[in-house]
Backbone as JSON Lines, residues from 0, in Angstrom:
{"i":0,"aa":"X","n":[9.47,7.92,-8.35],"ca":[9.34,6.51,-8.66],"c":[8.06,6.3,-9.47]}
{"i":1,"aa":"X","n":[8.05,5.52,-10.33],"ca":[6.92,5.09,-11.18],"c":[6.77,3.98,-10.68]}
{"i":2,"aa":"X","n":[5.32,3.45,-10.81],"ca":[4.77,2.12,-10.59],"c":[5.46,1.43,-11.63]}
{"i":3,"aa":"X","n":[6.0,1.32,-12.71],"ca":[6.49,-0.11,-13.24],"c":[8.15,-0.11,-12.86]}
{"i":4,"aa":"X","n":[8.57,0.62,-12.16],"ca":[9.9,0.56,-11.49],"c":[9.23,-0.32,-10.52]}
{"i":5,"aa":"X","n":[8.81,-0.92,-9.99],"ca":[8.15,-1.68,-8.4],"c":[7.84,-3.27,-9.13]}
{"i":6,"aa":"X","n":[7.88,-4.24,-8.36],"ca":[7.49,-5.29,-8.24],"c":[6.29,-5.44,-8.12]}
{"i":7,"aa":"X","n":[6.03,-6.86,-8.81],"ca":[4.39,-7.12,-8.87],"c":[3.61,-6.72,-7.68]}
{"i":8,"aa":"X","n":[4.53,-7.3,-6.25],"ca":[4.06,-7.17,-5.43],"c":[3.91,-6.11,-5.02]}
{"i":9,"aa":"X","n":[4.9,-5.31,-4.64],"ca":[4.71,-4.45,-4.39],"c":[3.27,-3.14,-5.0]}
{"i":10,"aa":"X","n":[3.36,-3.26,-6.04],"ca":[2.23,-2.64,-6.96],"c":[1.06,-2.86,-6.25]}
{"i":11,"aa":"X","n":[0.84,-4.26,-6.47],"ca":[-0.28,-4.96,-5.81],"c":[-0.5,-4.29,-3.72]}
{"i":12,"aa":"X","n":[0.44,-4.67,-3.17],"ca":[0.42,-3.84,-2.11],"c":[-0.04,-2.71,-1.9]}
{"i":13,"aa":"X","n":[0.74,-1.34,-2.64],"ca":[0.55,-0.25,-3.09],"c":[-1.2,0.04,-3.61]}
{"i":14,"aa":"X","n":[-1.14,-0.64,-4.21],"ca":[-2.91,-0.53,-4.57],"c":[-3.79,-1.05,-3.67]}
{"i":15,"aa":"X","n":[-3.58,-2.17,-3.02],"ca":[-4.45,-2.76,-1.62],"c":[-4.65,-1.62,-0.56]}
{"i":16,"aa":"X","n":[-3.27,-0.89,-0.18],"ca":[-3.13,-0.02,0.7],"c":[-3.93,1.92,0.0]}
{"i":17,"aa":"X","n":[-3.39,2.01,-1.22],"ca":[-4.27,2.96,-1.94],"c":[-6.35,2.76,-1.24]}
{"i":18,"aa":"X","n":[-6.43,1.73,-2.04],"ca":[-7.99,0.99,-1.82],"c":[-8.51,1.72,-1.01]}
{"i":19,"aa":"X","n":[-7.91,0.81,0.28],"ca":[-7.84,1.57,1.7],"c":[-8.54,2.72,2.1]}
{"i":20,"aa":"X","n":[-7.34,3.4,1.83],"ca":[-6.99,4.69,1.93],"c":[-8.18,5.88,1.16]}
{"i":21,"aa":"X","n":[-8.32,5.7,-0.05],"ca":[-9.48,6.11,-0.61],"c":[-10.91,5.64,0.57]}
{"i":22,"aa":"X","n":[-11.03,4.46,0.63],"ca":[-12.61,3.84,1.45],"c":[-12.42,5.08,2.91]}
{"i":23,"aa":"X","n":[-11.36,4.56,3.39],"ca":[-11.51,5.67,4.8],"c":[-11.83,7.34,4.61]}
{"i":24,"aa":"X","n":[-11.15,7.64,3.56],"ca":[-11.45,8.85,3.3],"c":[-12.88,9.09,3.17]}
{"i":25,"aa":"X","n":[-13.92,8.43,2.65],"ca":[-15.01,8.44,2.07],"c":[-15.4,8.66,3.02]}
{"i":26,"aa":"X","n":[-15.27,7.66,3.78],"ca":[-16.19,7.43,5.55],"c":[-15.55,8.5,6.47]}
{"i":27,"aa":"X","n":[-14.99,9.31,5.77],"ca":[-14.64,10.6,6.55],"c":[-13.83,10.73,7.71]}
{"i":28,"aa":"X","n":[-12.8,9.82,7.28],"ca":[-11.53,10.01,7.78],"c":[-10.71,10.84,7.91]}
{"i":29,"aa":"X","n":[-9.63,11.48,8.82],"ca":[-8.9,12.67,8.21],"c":[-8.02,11.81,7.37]}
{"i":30,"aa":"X","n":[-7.25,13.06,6.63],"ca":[-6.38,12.3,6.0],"c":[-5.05,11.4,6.69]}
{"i":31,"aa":"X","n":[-4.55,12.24,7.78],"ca":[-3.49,12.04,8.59],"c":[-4.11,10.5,9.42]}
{"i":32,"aa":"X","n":[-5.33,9.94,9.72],"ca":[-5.44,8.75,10.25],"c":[-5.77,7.47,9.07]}
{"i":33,"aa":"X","n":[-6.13,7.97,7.6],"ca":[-6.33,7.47,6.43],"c":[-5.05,6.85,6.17]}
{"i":34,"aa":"X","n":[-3.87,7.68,6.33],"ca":[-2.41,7.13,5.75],"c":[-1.93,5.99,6.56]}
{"i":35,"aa":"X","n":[-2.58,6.05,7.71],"ca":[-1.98,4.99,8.45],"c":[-2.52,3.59,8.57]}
{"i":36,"aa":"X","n":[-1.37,2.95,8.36],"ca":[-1.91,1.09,8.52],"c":[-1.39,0.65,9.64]}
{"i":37,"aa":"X","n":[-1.12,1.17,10.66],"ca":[-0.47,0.33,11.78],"c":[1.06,-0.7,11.44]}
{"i":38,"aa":"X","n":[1.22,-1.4,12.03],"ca":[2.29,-2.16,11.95],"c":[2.31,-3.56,10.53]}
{"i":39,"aa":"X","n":[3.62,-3.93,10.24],"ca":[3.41,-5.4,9.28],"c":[2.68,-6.1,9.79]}
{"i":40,"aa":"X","n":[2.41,-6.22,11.02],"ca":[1.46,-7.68,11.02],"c":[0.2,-7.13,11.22]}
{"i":41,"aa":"X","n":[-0.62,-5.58,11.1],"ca":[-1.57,-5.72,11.35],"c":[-2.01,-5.92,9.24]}
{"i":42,"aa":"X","n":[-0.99,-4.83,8.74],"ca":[-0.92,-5.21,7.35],"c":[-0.76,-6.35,6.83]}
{"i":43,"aa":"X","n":[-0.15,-7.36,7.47],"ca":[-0.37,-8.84,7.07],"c":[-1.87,-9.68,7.04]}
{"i":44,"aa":"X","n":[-2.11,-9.12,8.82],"ca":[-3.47,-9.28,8.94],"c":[-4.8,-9.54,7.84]}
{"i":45,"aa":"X","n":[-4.68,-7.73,8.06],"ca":[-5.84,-7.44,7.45],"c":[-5.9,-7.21,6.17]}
{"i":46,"aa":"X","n":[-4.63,-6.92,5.14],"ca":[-4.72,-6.62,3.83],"c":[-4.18,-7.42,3.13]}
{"i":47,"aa":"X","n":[-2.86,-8.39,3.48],"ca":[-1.97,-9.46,2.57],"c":[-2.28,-10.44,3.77]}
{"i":48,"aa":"X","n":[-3.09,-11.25,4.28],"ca":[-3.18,-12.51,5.25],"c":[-3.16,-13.81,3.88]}
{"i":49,"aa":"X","n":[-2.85,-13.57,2.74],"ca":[-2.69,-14.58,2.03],"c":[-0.6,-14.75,1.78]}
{"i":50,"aa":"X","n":[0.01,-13.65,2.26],"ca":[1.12,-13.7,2.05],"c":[1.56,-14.3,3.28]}
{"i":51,"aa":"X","n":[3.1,-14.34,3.13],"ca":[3.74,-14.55,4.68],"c":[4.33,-13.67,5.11]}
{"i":52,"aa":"X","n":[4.24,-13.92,6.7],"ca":[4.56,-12.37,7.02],"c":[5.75,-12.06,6.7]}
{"i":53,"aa":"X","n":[6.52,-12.44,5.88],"ca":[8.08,-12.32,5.73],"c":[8.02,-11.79,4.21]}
{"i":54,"aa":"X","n":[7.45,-11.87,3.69],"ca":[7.01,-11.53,2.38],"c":[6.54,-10.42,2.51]}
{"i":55,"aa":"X","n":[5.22,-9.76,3.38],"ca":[5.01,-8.81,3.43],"c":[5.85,-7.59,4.23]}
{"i":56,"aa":"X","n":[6.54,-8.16,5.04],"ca":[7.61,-7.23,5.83],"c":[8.18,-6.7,4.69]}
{"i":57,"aa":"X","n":[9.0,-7.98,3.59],"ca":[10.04,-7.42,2.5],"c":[9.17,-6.64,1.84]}
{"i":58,"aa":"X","n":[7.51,-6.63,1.2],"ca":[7.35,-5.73,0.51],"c":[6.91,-3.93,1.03]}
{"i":59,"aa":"X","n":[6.78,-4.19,2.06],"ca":[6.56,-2.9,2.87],"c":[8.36,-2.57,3.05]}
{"i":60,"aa":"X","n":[9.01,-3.2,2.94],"ca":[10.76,-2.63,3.09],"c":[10.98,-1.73,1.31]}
{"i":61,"aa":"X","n":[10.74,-2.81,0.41],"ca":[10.37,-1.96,-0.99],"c":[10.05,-0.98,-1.05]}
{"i":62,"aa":"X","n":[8.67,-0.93,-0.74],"ca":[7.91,0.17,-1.23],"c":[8.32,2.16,-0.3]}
{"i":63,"aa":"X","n":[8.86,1.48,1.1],"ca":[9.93,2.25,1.56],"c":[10.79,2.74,1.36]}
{"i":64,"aa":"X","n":[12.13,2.06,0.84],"ca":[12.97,2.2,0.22],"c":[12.92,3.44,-1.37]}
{"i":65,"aa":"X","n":[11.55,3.17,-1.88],"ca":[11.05,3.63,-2.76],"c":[10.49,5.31,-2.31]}
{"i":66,"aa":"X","n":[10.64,5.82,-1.18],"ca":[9.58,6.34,-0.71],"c":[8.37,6.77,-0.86]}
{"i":67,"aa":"X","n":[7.39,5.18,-1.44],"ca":[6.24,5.33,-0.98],"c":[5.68,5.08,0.21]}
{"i":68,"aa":"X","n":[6.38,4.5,0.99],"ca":[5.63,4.49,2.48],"c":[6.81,4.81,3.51]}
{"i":69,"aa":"X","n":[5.74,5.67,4.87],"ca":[6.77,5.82,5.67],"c":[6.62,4.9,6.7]}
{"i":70,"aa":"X","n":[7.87,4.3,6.68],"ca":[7.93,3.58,7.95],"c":[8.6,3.71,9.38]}
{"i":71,"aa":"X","n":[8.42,3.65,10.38],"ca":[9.0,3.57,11.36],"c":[9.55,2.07,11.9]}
{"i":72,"aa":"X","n":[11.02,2.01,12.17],"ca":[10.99,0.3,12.56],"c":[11.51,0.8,14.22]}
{"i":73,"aa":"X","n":[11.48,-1.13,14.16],"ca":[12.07,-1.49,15.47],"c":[11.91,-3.12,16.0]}
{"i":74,"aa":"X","n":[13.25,-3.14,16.14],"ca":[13.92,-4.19,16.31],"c":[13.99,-5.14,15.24]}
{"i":75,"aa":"X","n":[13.74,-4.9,14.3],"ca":[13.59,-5.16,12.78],"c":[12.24,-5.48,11.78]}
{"i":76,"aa":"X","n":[11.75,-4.67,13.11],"ca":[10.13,-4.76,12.32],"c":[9.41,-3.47,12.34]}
{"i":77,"aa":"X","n":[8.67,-3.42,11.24],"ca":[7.92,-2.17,10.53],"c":[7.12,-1.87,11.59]}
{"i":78,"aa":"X","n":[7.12,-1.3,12.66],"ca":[5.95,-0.76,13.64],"c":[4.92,0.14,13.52]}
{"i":79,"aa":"X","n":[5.02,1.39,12.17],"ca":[3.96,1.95,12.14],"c":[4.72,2.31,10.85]}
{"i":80,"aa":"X","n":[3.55,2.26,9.9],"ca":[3.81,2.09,8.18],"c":[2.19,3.33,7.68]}
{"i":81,"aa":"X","n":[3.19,4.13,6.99],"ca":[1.95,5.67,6.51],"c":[2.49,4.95,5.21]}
{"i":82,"aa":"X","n":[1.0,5.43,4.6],"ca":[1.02,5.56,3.13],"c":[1.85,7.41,3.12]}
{"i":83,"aa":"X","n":[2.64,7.38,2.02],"ca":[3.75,8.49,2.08],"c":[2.62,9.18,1.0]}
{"i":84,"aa":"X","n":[2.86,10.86,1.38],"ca":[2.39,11.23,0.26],"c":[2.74,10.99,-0.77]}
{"i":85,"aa":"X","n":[3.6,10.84,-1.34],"ca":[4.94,10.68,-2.83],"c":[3.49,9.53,-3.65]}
{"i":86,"aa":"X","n":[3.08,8.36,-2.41],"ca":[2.54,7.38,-2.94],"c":[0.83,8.13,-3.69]}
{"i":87,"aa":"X","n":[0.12,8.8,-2.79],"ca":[-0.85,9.18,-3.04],"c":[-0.56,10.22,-4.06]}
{"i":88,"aa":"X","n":[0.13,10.77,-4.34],"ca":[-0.02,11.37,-5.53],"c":[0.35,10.97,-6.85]}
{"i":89,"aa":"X","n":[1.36,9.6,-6.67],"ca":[1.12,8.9,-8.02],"c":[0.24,7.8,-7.89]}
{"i":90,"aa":"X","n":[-0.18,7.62,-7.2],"ca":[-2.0,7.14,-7.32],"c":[-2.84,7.54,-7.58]}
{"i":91,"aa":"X","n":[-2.89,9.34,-7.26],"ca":[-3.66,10.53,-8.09],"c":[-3.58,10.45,-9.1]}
{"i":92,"aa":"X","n":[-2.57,10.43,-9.92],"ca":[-2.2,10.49,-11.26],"c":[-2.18,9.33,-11.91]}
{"i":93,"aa":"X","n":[-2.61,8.34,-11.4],"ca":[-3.01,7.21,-11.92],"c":[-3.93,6.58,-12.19]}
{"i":94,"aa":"X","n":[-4.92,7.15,-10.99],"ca":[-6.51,6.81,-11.13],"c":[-7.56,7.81,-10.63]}
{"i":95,"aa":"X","n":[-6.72,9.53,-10.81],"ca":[-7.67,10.01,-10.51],"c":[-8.74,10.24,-9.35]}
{"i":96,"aa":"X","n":[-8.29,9.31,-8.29],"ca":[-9.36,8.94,-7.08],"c":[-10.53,7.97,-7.45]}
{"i":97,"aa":"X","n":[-10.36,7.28,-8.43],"ca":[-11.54,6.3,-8.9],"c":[-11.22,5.01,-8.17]}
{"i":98,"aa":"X","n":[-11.88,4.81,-7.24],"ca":[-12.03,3.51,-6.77],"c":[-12.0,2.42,-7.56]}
{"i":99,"aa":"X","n":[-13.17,2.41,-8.07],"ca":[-13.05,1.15,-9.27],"c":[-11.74,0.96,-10.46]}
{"i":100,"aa":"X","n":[-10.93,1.94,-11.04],"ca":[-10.26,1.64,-11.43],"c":[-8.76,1.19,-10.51]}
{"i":101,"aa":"X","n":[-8.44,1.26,-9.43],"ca":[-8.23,1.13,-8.14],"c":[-8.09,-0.26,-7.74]}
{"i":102,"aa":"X","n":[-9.36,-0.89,-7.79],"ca":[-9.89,-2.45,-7.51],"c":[-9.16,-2.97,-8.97]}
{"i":103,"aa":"X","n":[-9.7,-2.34,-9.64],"ca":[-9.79,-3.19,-10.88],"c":[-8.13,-3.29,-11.52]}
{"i":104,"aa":"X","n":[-7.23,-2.53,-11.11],"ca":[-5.94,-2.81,-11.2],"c":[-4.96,-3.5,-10.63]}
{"i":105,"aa":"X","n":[-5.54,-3.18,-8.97],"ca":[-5.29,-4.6,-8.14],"c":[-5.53,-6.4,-8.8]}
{"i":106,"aa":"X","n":[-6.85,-6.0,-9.18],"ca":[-6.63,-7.58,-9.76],"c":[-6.24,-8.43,-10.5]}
{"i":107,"aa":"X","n":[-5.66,-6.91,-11.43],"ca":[-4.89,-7.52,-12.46],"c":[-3.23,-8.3,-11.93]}
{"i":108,"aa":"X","n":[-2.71,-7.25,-11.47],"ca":[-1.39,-7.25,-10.57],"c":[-1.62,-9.09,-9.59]}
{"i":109,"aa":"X","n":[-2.8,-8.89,-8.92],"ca":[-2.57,-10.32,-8.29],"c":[-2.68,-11.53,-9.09]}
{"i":110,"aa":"X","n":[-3.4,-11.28,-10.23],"ca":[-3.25,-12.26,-11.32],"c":[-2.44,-12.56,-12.01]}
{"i":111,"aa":"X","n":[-1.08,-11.21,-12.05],"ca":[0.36,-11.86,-12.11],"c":[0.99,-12.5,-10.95]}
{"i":112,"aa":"X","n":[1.0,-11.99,-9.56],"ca":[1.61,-12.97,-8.95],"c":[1.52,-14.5,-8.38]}
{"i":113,"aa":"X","n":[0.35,-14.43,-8.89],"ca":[0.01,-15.74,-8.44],"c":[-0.22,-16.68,-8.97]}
């Protein structure tokens, strides 16, 4: 999957959750607790709390579907959501591991959806 096969949002997601993922690593995370965001609503929470949680459920169902993220459900909700490798390596190849270009693509992406 390529990033311009994906929705704004999703992109935007994808890069929020990338962000992430890079910062924990730094702070010396393993990788295996780096991939993980917990459930949609802690991802609603803490990374899309400007979306609704119904919005962000559907874009974590996307980006799944896609297999960039793995999800586990139940009862129709995303209970534990990994960044998939598939995702981190076309994030590799996209920014190299540069944070700032990272941020700085995110904001473009939210400046389309909004």
């Amino acid at each position: 999957m390529k990033l311009d096969e994906l929705t704004s949002d999703a992109r935007y997601l994808l890069s929020q959750m990338y962000k992430e993922y890079l910062q924990n690593r730094s702070k010396g995370k393993n990788k295996q607790d780096a991939m993980a965001f917990g459930s949609e609503f802690e991802i609603h929470d803490n990374i899309m709390p400007e979306w609704s949680q119904a919005d962000t459920r559907e874009t974590i169902n996307e980006l799944s579907r896609g297999n960039l993220l793995d999800v586990r459900f139940g009862n129709g909700k995303a209970l534990y959501v990994y960044l998939s490798t598939n995702a981190i390596v076309l994030m590799e190849h996209k920014f190299k591991d540069q944070l700032k270009d990272v941020i700085d693509y995110a904001t473009k992406i939210k400046s389309l959806i909004i």
